[in-house]
PDB file of C-alpha atoms in Angstrom:
ATOM      1  CA  MET A 831      70.620  13.177 -33.155  1.00 51.00           C
ATOM      2  CA  ASN A 832      71.849  10.003 -34.853  1.00 46.00           C
ATOM      3  CA  PRO A 833      71.807   6.779 -32.803  1.00 47.00           C
ATOM      4  CA  PRO A 834      74.503   4.139 -33.158  1.00 41.00           C
ATOM      5  CA  GLU A 835      74.184   2.039 -36.294  1.00 38.00           C
ATOM      6  CA  ALA A 836      71.676  -0.699 -35.522  1.00 39.00           C
ATOM      7  CA  GLY A 837      72.506  -3.287 -38.165  1.00 39.00           C
ATOM      8  CA  GLY A 838      75.414  -5.552 -38.976  1.00 39.00           C
ATOM      9  CA  SER A 839      76.717  -8.904 -37.870  1.00 37.00           C
ATOM     10  CA  GLY A 840      77.335  -7.737 -34.304  1.00 42.00           C
ATOM     11  CA  ALA A 841      73.657  -6.924 -33.814  1.00 41.00           C
ATOM     12  CA  ASP A 842      72.710 -10.239 -35.414  1.00 42.00           C
ATOM     13  CA  ARG A 843      74.585 -12.118 -32.675  1.00 44.00           C
ATOM     14  CA  LEU A 844      72.627 -10.410 -29.896  1.00 50.00           C
ATOM     15  CA  ARG A 845      69.846 -12.318 -28.192  1.00 57.00           C
ATOM     16  CA  GLY A 846      66.457 -11.343 -26.841  1.00 67.00           C
ATOM     17  CA  PRO A 847      65.876  -7.705 -25.924  1.00 67.00           C
ATOM     18  CA  ASP A 848      69.604  -7.010 -26.467  1.00 81.00           C
ATOM     19  CA  ARG A 849      68.783  -7.004 -30.179  1.00 91.00           C
ATOM     20  CA  LEU A 850      66.916  -3.750 -29.594  1.00 97.00           C
ATOM     21  CA  ARG A 851      69.971  -1.795 -28.495  1.00 96.00           C
ATOM     22  CA  GLY A 852      70.304   1.254 -30.730  1.00 96.00           C
ATOM     23  CA  LYS A 853      67.086   0.566 -32.621  1.00 98.00           C
ATOM     24  CA  VAL A 854      64.623   3.417 -33.175  1.00 98.00           C
ATOM     25  CA  VAL A 855      61.062   2.412 -32.239  1.00 98.00           C
ATOM     26  CA  LEU A 856      57.960   4.512 -32.878  1.00 98.00           C
ATOM     27  CA  VAL A 857      55.072   3.725 -30.516  1.00 98.00           C
ATOM     28  CA  THR A 858      51.557   5.098 -31.021  1.00 98.00           C
ATOM     29  CA  GLY A 859      49.171   5.550 -28.125  1.00 96.00           C
ATOM     30  CA  GLY A 860      52.324   6.026 -26.107  1.00 94.00           C
ATOM     31  CA  ALA A 861      51.029   8.198 -23.261  1.00 93.00           C
ATOM     32  CA  GLY A 862      49.655   5.385 -21.122  1.00 92.00           C
ATOM     33  CA  GLY A 863      48.584   1.798 -20.627  1.00 94.00           C
ATOM     34  CA  ILE A 864      50.216  -0.999 -22.578  1.00 96.00           C
ATOM     35  CA  ALA A 865      52.117   1.373 -24.864  1.00 97.00           C
ATOM     36  CA  ALA A 866      53.721   3.277 -21.990  1.00 96.00           C
ATOM     37  CA  ALA A 867      54.726   0.075 -20.188  1.00 97.00           C
ATOM     38  CA  THR A 868      56.201  -1.259 -23.428  1.00 98.00           C
ATOM     39  CA  ALA A 869      58.063   2.001 -24.014  1.00 97.00           C
ATOM     40  CA  ARG A 870      59.715   1.660 -20.616  1.00 97.00           C
ATOM     41  CA  ARG A 871      60.859  -1.874 -21.455  1.00 97.00           C
ATOM     42  CA  LEU A 872      62.137  -0.758 -24.854  1.00 97.00           C
ATOM     43  CA  ALA A 873      64.110   2.097 -23.313  1.00 97.00           C
ATOM     44  CA  ALA A 874      65.555  -0.246 -20.686  1.00 96.00           C
ATOM     45  CA  ALA A 875      66.663  -2.555 -23.520  1.00 96.00           C
ATOM     46  CA  GLY A 876      68.616   0.288 -25.098  1.00 96.00           C
ATOM     47  CA  ALA A 877      66.187   1.297 -27.835  1.00 97.00           C
ATOM     48  CA  HIS A 878      65.524   4.904 -28.816  1.00 97.00           C
ATOM     49  CA  VAL A 879      61.792   5.406 -28.321  1.00 98.00           C
ATOM     50  CA  SER A 880      59.670   7.874 -30.275  1.00 98.00           C
ATOM     51  CA  LEU A 881      56.363   8.175 -28.442  1.00 98.00           C
ATOM     52  CA  VAL A 882      53.293   9.412 -30.305  1.00 98.00           C
ATOM     53  CA  ASP A 883      49.970  10.315 -28.694  1.00 97.00           C
ATOM     54  CA  ARG A 884      47.413  13.117 -28.639  1.00 95.00           C
ATOM     55  CA  ASP A 885      48.337  13.972 -25.035  1.00 94.00           C
ATOM     56  CA  GLN A 886      51.574  15.986 -25.240  1.00 93.00           C
ATOM     57  CA  PRO A 887      51.868  16.734 -21.470  1.00 94.00           C
ATOM     58  CA  ALA A 888      51.499  13.029 -20.620  1.00 94.00           C
ATOM     59  CA  LEU A 889      54.057  12.136 -23.298  1.00 94.00           C
ATOM     60  CA  ASP A 890      56.512  14.701 -21.989  1.00 94.00           C
ATOM     61  CA  GLN A 891      56.134  13.382 -18.460  1.00 94.00           C
ATOM     62  CA  LEU A 892      56.714   9.800 -19.575  1.00 95.00           C
ATOM     63  CA  VAL A 893      59.718  10.656 -21.737  1.00 95.00           C
ATOM     64  CA  SER A 894      61.293  12.491 -18.801  1.00 93.00           C
ATOM     65  CA  THR A 895      61.337   9.175 -16.902  1.00 94.00           C
ATOM     66  CA  LEU A 896      62.944   7.155 -19.696  1.00 95.00           C
ATOM     67  CA  GLY A 897      66.375   8.754 -19.591  1.00 90.00           C
ATOM     68  CA  GLU A 898      68.337  10.274 -22.451  1.00 90.00           C
ATOM     69  CA  GLY A 899      67.705   9.659 -26.126  1.00 92.00           C
ATOM     70  CA  HIS A 900      63.911   9.558 -26.504  1.00 97.00           C
ATOM     71  CA  LEU A 901      61.308  11.705 -28.217  1.00 97.00           C
ATOM     72  CA  ALA A 902      57.673  12.742 -27.672  1.00 97.00           C
ATOM     73  CA  THR A 903      55.428  14.010 -30.461  1.00 97.00           C
ATOM     74  CA  ALA A 904      51.752  14.931 -30.305  1.00 97.00           C
ATOM     75  CA  ALA A 905      49.768  13.324 -33.135  1.00 97.00           C
ATOM     76  CA  ASP A 906      46.368  11.758 -33.715  1.00 97.00           C
ATOM     77  CA  VAL A 907      46.059   8.380 -35.446  1.00 98.00           C
ATOM     78  CA  THR A 908      42.869   9.601 -37.126  1.00 97.00           C
ATOM     79  CA  ASP A 909      44.846  12.418 -38.774  1.00 97.00           C
ATOM     80  CA  GLN A 910      47.198  11.270 -41.540  1.00 98.00           C
ATOM     81  CA  MET A 911      49.064  14.571 -41.756  1.00 98.00           C
ATOM     82  CA  SER A 912      49.915  14.591 -38.050  1.00 96.00           C
ATOM     83  CA  LEU A 913      51.166  10.995 -38.249  1.00 98.00           C
ATOM     84  CA  GLN A 914      53.330  11.810 -41.247  1.00 98.00           C
ATOM     85  CA  ALA A 915      54.751  14.784 -39.339  1.00 98.00           C
ATOM     86  CA  ALA A 916      55.493  12.541 -36.323  1.00 98.00           C
ATOM     87  CA  ALA A 917      57.252   9.971 -38.512  1.00 98.00           C
ATOM     88  CA  ARG A 918      59.229  12.693 -40.271  1.00 98.00           C
ATOM     89  CA  ARG A 919      60.263  14.260 -36.952  1.00 98.00           C
ATOM     90  CA  THR A 920      61.393  10.844 -35.694  1.00 98.00           C
ATOM     91  CA  VAL A 921      63.640  10.292 -38.717  1.00 98.00           C
ATOM     92  CA  GLU A 922      65.000  13.844 -38.569  1.00 98.00           C
ATOM     93  CA  HIS A 923      65.777  13.465 -34.862  1.00 97.00           C
ATOM     94  CA  PHE A 924      67.285   9.969 -34.857  1.00 97.00           C
ATOM     95  CA  GLY A 925      68.391   9.581 -38.460  1.00 97.00           C
ATOM     96  CA  ARG A 926      66.340   6.421 -39.050  1.00 98.00           C
ATOM     97  CA  LEU A 927      63.303   4.377 -38.027  1.00 98.00           C
ATOM     98  CA  ASP A 928      63.571   0.619 -37.486  1.00 98.00           C
ATOM     99  CA  ILE A 929      60.425  -0.564 -35.700  1.00 98.00           C
ATOM    100  CA  VAL A 930      56.814   0.565 -35.347  1.00 98.00           C
ATOM    101  CA  PHE A 931      54.508  -0.584 -32.567  1.00 98.00           C
ATOM    102  CA  ALA A 932      51.006   0.546 -33.604  1.00 98.00           C
ATOM    103  CA  CYS A 933      49.275   0.377 -30.228  1.00 98.00           C
ATOM    104  CA  ALA A 934      46.827   3.302 -30.168  1.00 97.00           C
ATOM    105  CA  GLY A 935      43.256   2.183 -29.636  1.00 96.00           C
ATOM    106  CA  ILE A 936      39.978   2.704 -27.835  1.00 94.00           C
ATOM    107  CA  GLY A 937      37.503   0.206 -26.408  1.00 88.00           C
ATOM    108  CA  SER A 938      33.782  -0.403 -26.497  1.00 79.00           C
ATOM    109  CA  ALA A 939      31.476  -1.446 -23.685  1.00 78.00           C
ATOM    110  CA  SER A 940      28.003  -1.140 -25.111  1.00 87.00           C
ATOM    111  CA  THR A 941      25.595  -2.828 -27.480  1.00 92.00           C
ATOM    112  CA  VAL A 942      24.859  -1.796 -31.034  1.00 94.00           C
ATOM    113  CA  ALA A 943      21.288  -0.939 -30.046  1.00 92.00           C
ATOM    114  CA  VAL A 944      22.290   1.758 -27.546  1.00 92.00           C
ATOM    115  CA  SER A 945      25.414   3.003 -29.356  1.00 93.00           C
ATOM    116  CA  SER A 946      25.364   5.818 -31.865  1.00 94.00           C
ATOM    117  CA  THR A 947      26.514   5.097 -35.381  1.00 96.00           C
ATOM    118  CA  GLU A 948      29.231   7.714 -34.945  1.00 96.00           C
ATOM    119  CA  ASP A 949      30.589   6.077 -31.781  1.00 95.00           C
ATOM    120  CA  LEU A 950      30.720   2.647 -33.431  1.00 96.00           C
ATOM    121  CA  LEU A 951      32.484   3.975 -36.503  1.00 97.00           C
ATOM    122  CA  ARG A 952      34.967   5.965 -34.410  1.00 97.00           C
ATOM    123  CA  ILE A 953      36.124   2.740 -32.727  1.00 97.00           C
ATOM    124  CA  VAL A 954      36.832   1.243 -36.141  1.00 97.00           C
ATOM    125  CA  ASP A 955      38.520   4.431 -37.336  1.00 98.00           C
ATOM    126  CA  VAL A 956      40.867   4.664 -34.358  1.00 98.00           C
ATOM    127  CA  ASN A 957      41.683   0.973 -33.990  1.00 98.00           C
ATOM    128  CA  LEU A 958      41.857  -0.138 -37.618  1.00 98.00           C
ATOM    129  CA  GLY A 959      42.102   3.130 -39.506  1.00 98.00           C
ATOM    130  CA  GLY A 960      44.780   4.306 -37.064  1.00 98.00           C
ATOM    131  CA  VAL A 961      46.897   1.223 -37.746  1.00 98.00           C
ATOM    132  CA  ILE A 962      46.539   1.682 -41.503  1.00 98.00           C
ATOM    133  CA  ARG A 963      47.483   5.363 -41.278  1.00 98.00           C
ATOM    134  CA  THR A 964      50.459   4.571 -39.050  1.00 98.00           C
ATOM    135  CA  VAL A 965      51.754   1.994 -41.520  1.00 98.00           C
ATOM    136  CA  LYS A 966      51.307   4.365 -44.456  1.00 98.00           C
ATOM    137  CA  ALA A 967      53.130   7.167 -42.633  1.00 98.00           C
ATOM    138  CA  THR A 968      56.144   4.979 -41.831  1.00 98.00           C
ATOM    139  CA  LEU A 969      56.269   2.426 -44.638  1.00 98.00           C
ATOM    140  CA  GLU A 970      58.983   4.004 -46.744  1.00 98.00           C
ATOM    141  CA  GLU A 971      61.427   4.293 -43.849  1.00 98.00           C
ATOM    142  CA  ILE A 972      60.630   0.867 -42.390  1.00 98.00           C
ATOM    143  CA  THR A 973      61.097  -0.697 -45.822  1.00 98.00           C
ATOM    144  CA  ALA A 974      64.405   1.109 -46.360  1.00 98.00           C
ATOM    145  CA  ASN A 975      65.713  -0.279 -43.057  1.00 98.00           C
ATOM    146  CA  ARG A 976      64.222  -3.770 -43.472  1.00 98.00           C
ATOM    147  CA  GLY A 977      62.381  -3.146 -40.257  1.00 98.00           C
ATOM    148  CA  TYR A 978      59.504  -4.598 -38.271  1.00 98.00           C
ATOM    149  CA  TYR A 979      55.876  -3.747 -37.498  1.00 98.00           C
ATOM    150  CA  LEU A 980      53.936  -4.953 -34.470  1.00 98.00           C
ATOM    151  CA  LEU A 981      50.230  -4.204 -34.893  1.00 98.00           C
ATOM    152  CA  MET A 982      47.859  -4.296 -31.930  1.00 98.00           C
ATOM    153  CA  SER A 983      44.943  -6.648 -32.431  1.00 98.00           C
ATOM    154  CA  SER A 984      43.215  -8.363 -29.490  1.00 96.00           C
ATOM    155  CA  ALA A 985      41.860 -11.610 -28.127  1.00 95.00           C
ATOM    156  CA  ALA A 986      38.541 -10.112 -29.250  1.00 94.00           C
ATOM    157  CA  ALA A 987      39.502 -11.184 -32.776  1.00 95.00           C
ATOM    158  CA  LEU A 988      39.486 -14.815 -31.607  1.00 95.00           C
ATOM    159  CA  LYS A 989      36.029 -14.988 -30.051  1.00 94.00           C
ATOM    160  CA  ASN A 990      32.481 -13.649 -30.165  1.00 91.00           C
ATOM    161  CA  VAL A 991      31.190 -11.799 -27.107  1.00 90.00           C
ATOM    162  CA  PRO A 992      28.414  -9.257 -26.596  1.00 90.00           C
ATOM    163  CA  ARG A 993      29.334  -5.580 -26.283  1.00 86.00           C
ATOM    164  CA  ALA A 994      32.564  -6.039 -28.241  1.00 90.00           C
ATOM    165  CA  ASN A 995      30.854  -5.428 -31.648  1.00 94.00           C
ATOM    166  CA  ALA A 996      32.810  -2.620 -33.375  1.00 96.00           C
ATOM    167  CA  TYR A 997      35.865  -3.218 -31.187  1.00 96.00           C
ATOM    168  CA  ALA A 998      36.095  -6.882 -32.177  1.00 95.00           C
ATOM    169  CA  ALA A 999      35.464  -5.987 -35.808  1.00 97.00           C
ATOM    170  CA  SER A1000      38.288  -3.445 -35.750  1.00 97.00           C
ATOM    171  CA  LYS A1001      40.718  -5.863 -34.100  1.00 97.00           C
ATOM    172  CA  ALA A1002      39.851  -8.672 -36.512  1.00 97.00           C
ATOM    173  CA  GLY A1003      40.497  -6.142 -39.245  1.00 98.00           C
ATOM    174  CA  VAL A1004      43.934  -5.373 -37.799  1.00 98.00           C
ATOM    175  CA  GLU A1005      44.768  -9.074 -37.842  1.00 98.00           C
ATOM    176  CA  ALA A1006      43.679  -9.420 -41.481  1.00 98.00           C
ATOM    177  CA  PHE A1007      45.482  -6.224 -42.483  1.00 98.00           C
ATOM    178  CA  GLY A1008      48.656  -7.422 -40.776  1.00 98.00           C
ATOM    179  CA  GLY A1009      48.461 -10.794 -42.491  1.00 98.00           C
ATOM    180  CA  ALA A1010      48.214  -9.214 -45.924  1.00 98.00           C
ATOM    181  CA  LEU A1011      50.913  -6.648 -45.136  1.00 98.00           C
ATOM    182  CA  ARG A1012      53.256  -9.439 -43.982  1.00 98.00           C
ATOM    183  CA  LEU A1013      53.040 -11.119 -47.377  1.00 98.00           C
ATOM    184  CA  GLU A1014      53.420  -7.854 -49.277  1.00 98.00           C
ATOM    185  CA  LEU A1015      56.602  -6.887 -47.412  1.00 98.00           C
ATOM    186  CA  ALA A1016      58.339 -10.219 -46.779  1.00 98.00           C
ATOM    187  CA  HIS A1017      60.425 -10.128 -49.958  1.00 98.00           C
ATOM    188  CA  LYS A1018      61.588  -6.632 -48.989  1.00 98.00           C
ATOM    189  CA  GLY A1019      63.036  -7.890 -45.702  1.00 98.00           C
ATOM    190  CA  VAL A1020      60.279  -6.386 -43.535  1.00 98.00           C
ATOM    191  CA  ASP A1021      58.543  -8.532 -40.898  1.00 98.00           C
ATOM    192  CA  VAL A1022      55.034  -7.927 -39.553  1.00 98.00           C
ATOM    193  CA  GLY A1023      53.675  -9.173 -36.253  1.00 98.00           C
ATOM    194  CA  VAL A1024      50.209  -9.021 -34.727  1.00 98.00           C
ATOM    195  CA  ALA A1025      49.603  -8.854 -30.967  1.00 98.00           C
ATOM    196  CA  HIS A1026      46.594 -10.551 -29.342  1.00 98.00           C
ATOM    197  CA  PRO A1027      46.290  -9.498 -25.699  1.00 96.00           C
ATOM    198  CA  ALA A1028      43.294 -10.627 -23.675  1.00 94.00           C
ATOM    199  CA  TRP A1029      42.453  -8.689 -20.502  1.00 92.00           C
ATOM    200  CA  VAL A1030      45.228  -6.342 -19.350  1.00 94.00           C
ATOM    201  CA  SER A1031      44.985  -4.198 -16.221  1.00 87.00           C
ATOM    202  CA  THR A1032      44.634  -0.779 -17.855  1.00 75.00           C
ATOM    203  CA  GLY A1033      41.979   1.918 -17.776  1.00 58.00           C
ATOM    204  CA  MET A1034      40.314   0.339 -20.797  1.00 52.00           C
ATOM    205  CA  ILE A1035      38.982  -2.493 -18.621  1.00 53.00           C
ATOM    206  CA  SER A1036      38.923  -0.828 -15.201  1.00 51.00           C
ATOM    207  CA  GLY A1037      37.893   2.767 -15.911  1.00 48.00           C
ATOM    208  CA  ALA A1038      34.452   4.301 -16.015  1.00 44.00           C
ATOM    209  CA  GLY A1039      32.203   2.723 -18.617  1.00 46.00           C
ATOM    210  CA  SER A1040      34.587  -0.178 -19.048  1.00 48.00           C
ATOM    211  CA  ARG A1041      33.955  -3.912 -19.288  1.00 51.00           C
ATOM    212  CA  ALA A1042      35.387  -4.584 -15.847  1.00 50.00           C
ATOM    213  CA  GLY A1043      34.295  -7.915 -14.426  1.00 54.00           C
ATOM    214  CA  GLU A1044      33.248  -9.366 -17.781  1.00 62.00           C
ATOM    215  CA  SER A1045      36.323 -11.583 -17.863  1.00 56.00           C
ATOM    216  CA  ARG A1046      34.830 -13.682 -15.048  1.00 62.00           C
ATOM    217  CA  SER A1047      32.010 -14.870 -17.319  1.00 73.00           C
ATOM    218  CA  LEU A1048      34.419 -16.310 -19.892  1.00 85.00           C
ATOM    219  CA  PRO A1049      36.183 -19.693 -19.892  1.00 81.00           C
ATOM    220  CA  TRP A1050      39.953 -20.106 -19.630  1.00 86.00           C
ATOM    221  CA  PRO A1051      42.160 -18.768 -21.172  1.00 87.00           C
ATOM    222  CA  PHE A1052      39.932 -15.847 -22.167  1.00 89.00           C
ATOM    223  CA  ASN A1053      39.347 -14.973 -18.498  1.00 88.00           C
ATOM    224  CA  VAL A1054      43.021 -14.392 -17.639  1.00 92.00           C
ATOM    225  CA  VAL A1055      43.847 -10.828 -16.604  1.00 91.00           C
ATOM    226  CA  SER A1056      47.510  -9.900 -17.134  1.00 93.00           C
ATOM    227  CA  SER A1057      49.411  -6.988 -15.640  1.00 93.00           C
ATOM    228  CA  THR A1058      50.721  -4.275 -17.938  1.00 94.00           C
ATOM    229  CA  ASP A1059      54.267  -5.308 -16.993  1.00 94.00           C
ATOM    230  CA  THR A1060      53.671  -8.925 -18.035  1.00 95.00           C
ATOM    231  CA  CYS A1061      52.091  -7.750 -21.267  1.00 97.00           C
ATOM    232  CA  ALA A1062      54.948  -5.359 -21.985  1.00 97.00           C
ATOM    233  CA  ASP A1063      57.543  -8.089 -21.379  1.00 96.00           C
ATOM    234  CA  LEU A1064      55.864 -10.376 -23.921  1.00 97.00           C
ATOM    235  CA  LEU A1065      55.471  -7.581 -26.453  1.00 98.00           C
ATOM    236  CA  VAL A1066      59.099  -6.496 -26.199  1.00 98.00           C
ATOM    237  CA  GLY A1067      60.189 -10.111 -26.572  1.00 97.00           C
ATOM    238  CA  ALA A1068      58.092 -10.357 -29.719  1.00 97.00           C
ATOM    239  CA  ILE A1069      59.533  -7.123 -31.091  1.00 98.00           C
ATOM    240  CA  ALA A1070      63.098  -8.268 -30.416  1.00 97.00           C
ATOM    241  CA  ALA A1071      62.459 -11.619 -32.129  1.00 97.00           C
ATOM    242  CA  ARG A1072      60.381 -10.057 -34.935  1.00 97.00           C
ATOM    243  CA  ARG A1073      57.653 -12.594 -34.249  1.00 97.00           C
ATOM    244  CA  ARG A1074      54.660 -13.211 -36.477  1.00 98.00           C
ATOM    245  CA  LYS A1075      52.236 -13.326 -33.529  1.00 98.00           C
ATOM    246  CA  VAL A1076      52.290 -12.726 -29.797  1.00 98.00           C
ATOM    247  CA  PHE A1077      49.577 -13.733 -27.320  1.00 97.00           C
ATOM    248  CA  VAL A1078      48.960 -12.340 -23.836  1.00 97.00           C
ATOM    249  CA  PRO A1079      48.726 -14.577 -21.889  1.00 95.00           C
ATOM    250  CA  ARG A1080      50.815 -17.121 -23.786  1.00 96.00           C
ATOM    251  CA  SER A1081      48.107 -19.755 -23.230  1.00 95.00           C
ATOM    252  CA  LEU A1082      45.860 -17.774 -25.567  1.00 95.00           C
ATOM    253  CA  ALA A1083      47.925 -19.176 -28.446  1.00 96.00           C
ATOM    254  CA  LEU A1084      45.986 -22.415 -27.966  1.00 94.00           C
ATOM    255  CA  MET A1085      42.840 -20.687 -29.185  1.00 94.00           C
ATOM    256  CA  ASP A1086      44.338 -19.326 -32.396  1.00 94.00           C
ATOM    257  CA  PRO A1087      43.957 -22.556 -34.386  1.00 94.00           C
ATOM    258  CA  LEU A1088      40.838 -23.457 -32.389  1.00 93.00           C
ATOM    259  CA  ARG A1089      38.863 -20.267 -32.910  1.00 93.00           C
ATOM    260  CA  TRP A1090      36.141 -22.300 -34.582  1.00 93.00           C
ATOM    261  CA  ILE A1091      35.255 -23.240 -31.001  1.00 93.00           C
ATOM    262  CA  SER A1092      34.999 -19.669 -29.709  1.00 93.00           C
ATOM    263  CA  THR A1093      33.084 -18.463 -32.766  1.00 92.00           C
ATOM    264  CA  GLY A1094      30.921 -21.543 -33.425  1.00 93.00           C
ATOM    265  CA  PRO A1095      27.511 -22.880 -32.332  1.00 95.00           C
ATOM    266  CA  LEU A1096      28.733 -24.466 -29.096  1.00 93.00           C
ATOM    267  CA  TRP A1097      30.213 -21.115 -28.048  1.00 90.00           C
ATOM    268  CA  ASP A1098      26.920 -19.437 -28.932  1.00 93.00           C
ATOM    269  CA  ALA A1099      25.050 -21.898 -26.711  1.00 94.00           C
ATOM    270  CA  PHE A1100      27.458 -21.157 -23.838  1.00 92.00           C
ATOM    271  CA  MET A1101      27.324 -17.368 -24.263  1.00 89.00           C
ATOM    272  CA  LYS A1102      23.647 -16.729 -25.086  1.00 92.00           C
ATOM    273  CA  PRO A1103      22.240 -16.932 -21.529  1.00 89.00           C
ATOM    274  CA  ARG A1104      25.118 -14.821 -20.211  1.00 87.00           C
ATOM    275  CA  ALA A1105      24.673 -12.322 -23.030  1.00 87.00           C
ATOM    276  CA  ALA A1106      20.938 -12.068 -22.417  1.00 89.00           C
ATOM    277  CA  LEU A1107      21.566 -11.098 -18.796  1.00 86.00           C
ATOM    278  CA  SER A1108      24.367  -8.602 -19.410  1.00 84.00           C
ATOM    279  CA  VAL A1109      22.673  -7.004 -22.426  1.00 86.00           C
ATOM    280  CA  SER A1110      19.354  -6.656 -20.613  1.00 83.00           C
ATOM    281  CA  ARG A1111      21.031  -4.984 -17.653  1.00 81.00           C
ATOM    282  CA  LEU A1112      22.974  -2.573 -19.830  1.00 79.00           C
ATOM    283  CA  GLU A1113      20.140  -1.628 -22.147  1.00 81.00           C
ATOM    284  CA  SER A1114      17.593  -1.194 -19.344  1.00 82.00           C
ATOM    285  CA  ALA A1115      20.008   1.231 -17.677  1.00 74.00           C
ATOM    286  CA  ALA A1116      20.706   3.151 -20.881  1.00 68.00           C
ATOM    287  CA  PRO A1117      18.935   6.515 -21.245  1.00 65.00           C
ATOM    288  CA  ASN A1118      16.001   6.581 -23.648  1.00 54.00           C
ATOM    289  CA  GLU A1119      16.592   8.612 -26.785  1.00 50.00           C
TER     290      GLU A1119
END
């Protein structure tokens, strides 16, 4: 299936999400959460969505609700071959690939002391390694179409908090990777954006073993909890405008140039008593090895 041609002066005159009409967008982690909500917005804006996730039944169910002209492919962001196959299937099905939203990720809710080395490294492999693999699998096609990447980082890259450890490291890595990639691809007509959501109402913060309730111990704007719909609206707006950065909530943008506050000694003084309490509770409840 070949979608309508997505370039040209007519498309250039479109505004906002209308710019996405006819574009082919590959979304990783697409079976649920932020990615699924964003996929719905993209489809409503007229984009052709190629959803990628390990959970094929969940993908199929979601695609069935999006209407005509979308695709679901099972792949794992820790497996380069499966990602390459998903990218290839997308291009074969739609005839092109214009945009990639690398959203797949997993969270952490424990301390280094009570986490296994394997669990810590898996967080980095999924969140950062998965973004790198996704870019590598799609780079040729995105470059050919002068396309756009949106890479999922986090507000965790802007601050230091206990229990984030490998998660924050992976998301800071995504931000740094995106910054370098942006400069490497700019002269080729490709734009790269990085997304920094804070707390979003998904299973990652409300499910079992999550960090639910931790937001209340943080100062504004790090304590804001956004709905998946609000997050998806901001992400789709960023994709349509090919923005360099997007923050959820928008007020989080204030902390980007001020991250010396949320990573410096005054922040440490604020967080240490809170960290001592939360870490002690978690580690005393952890099973002895």
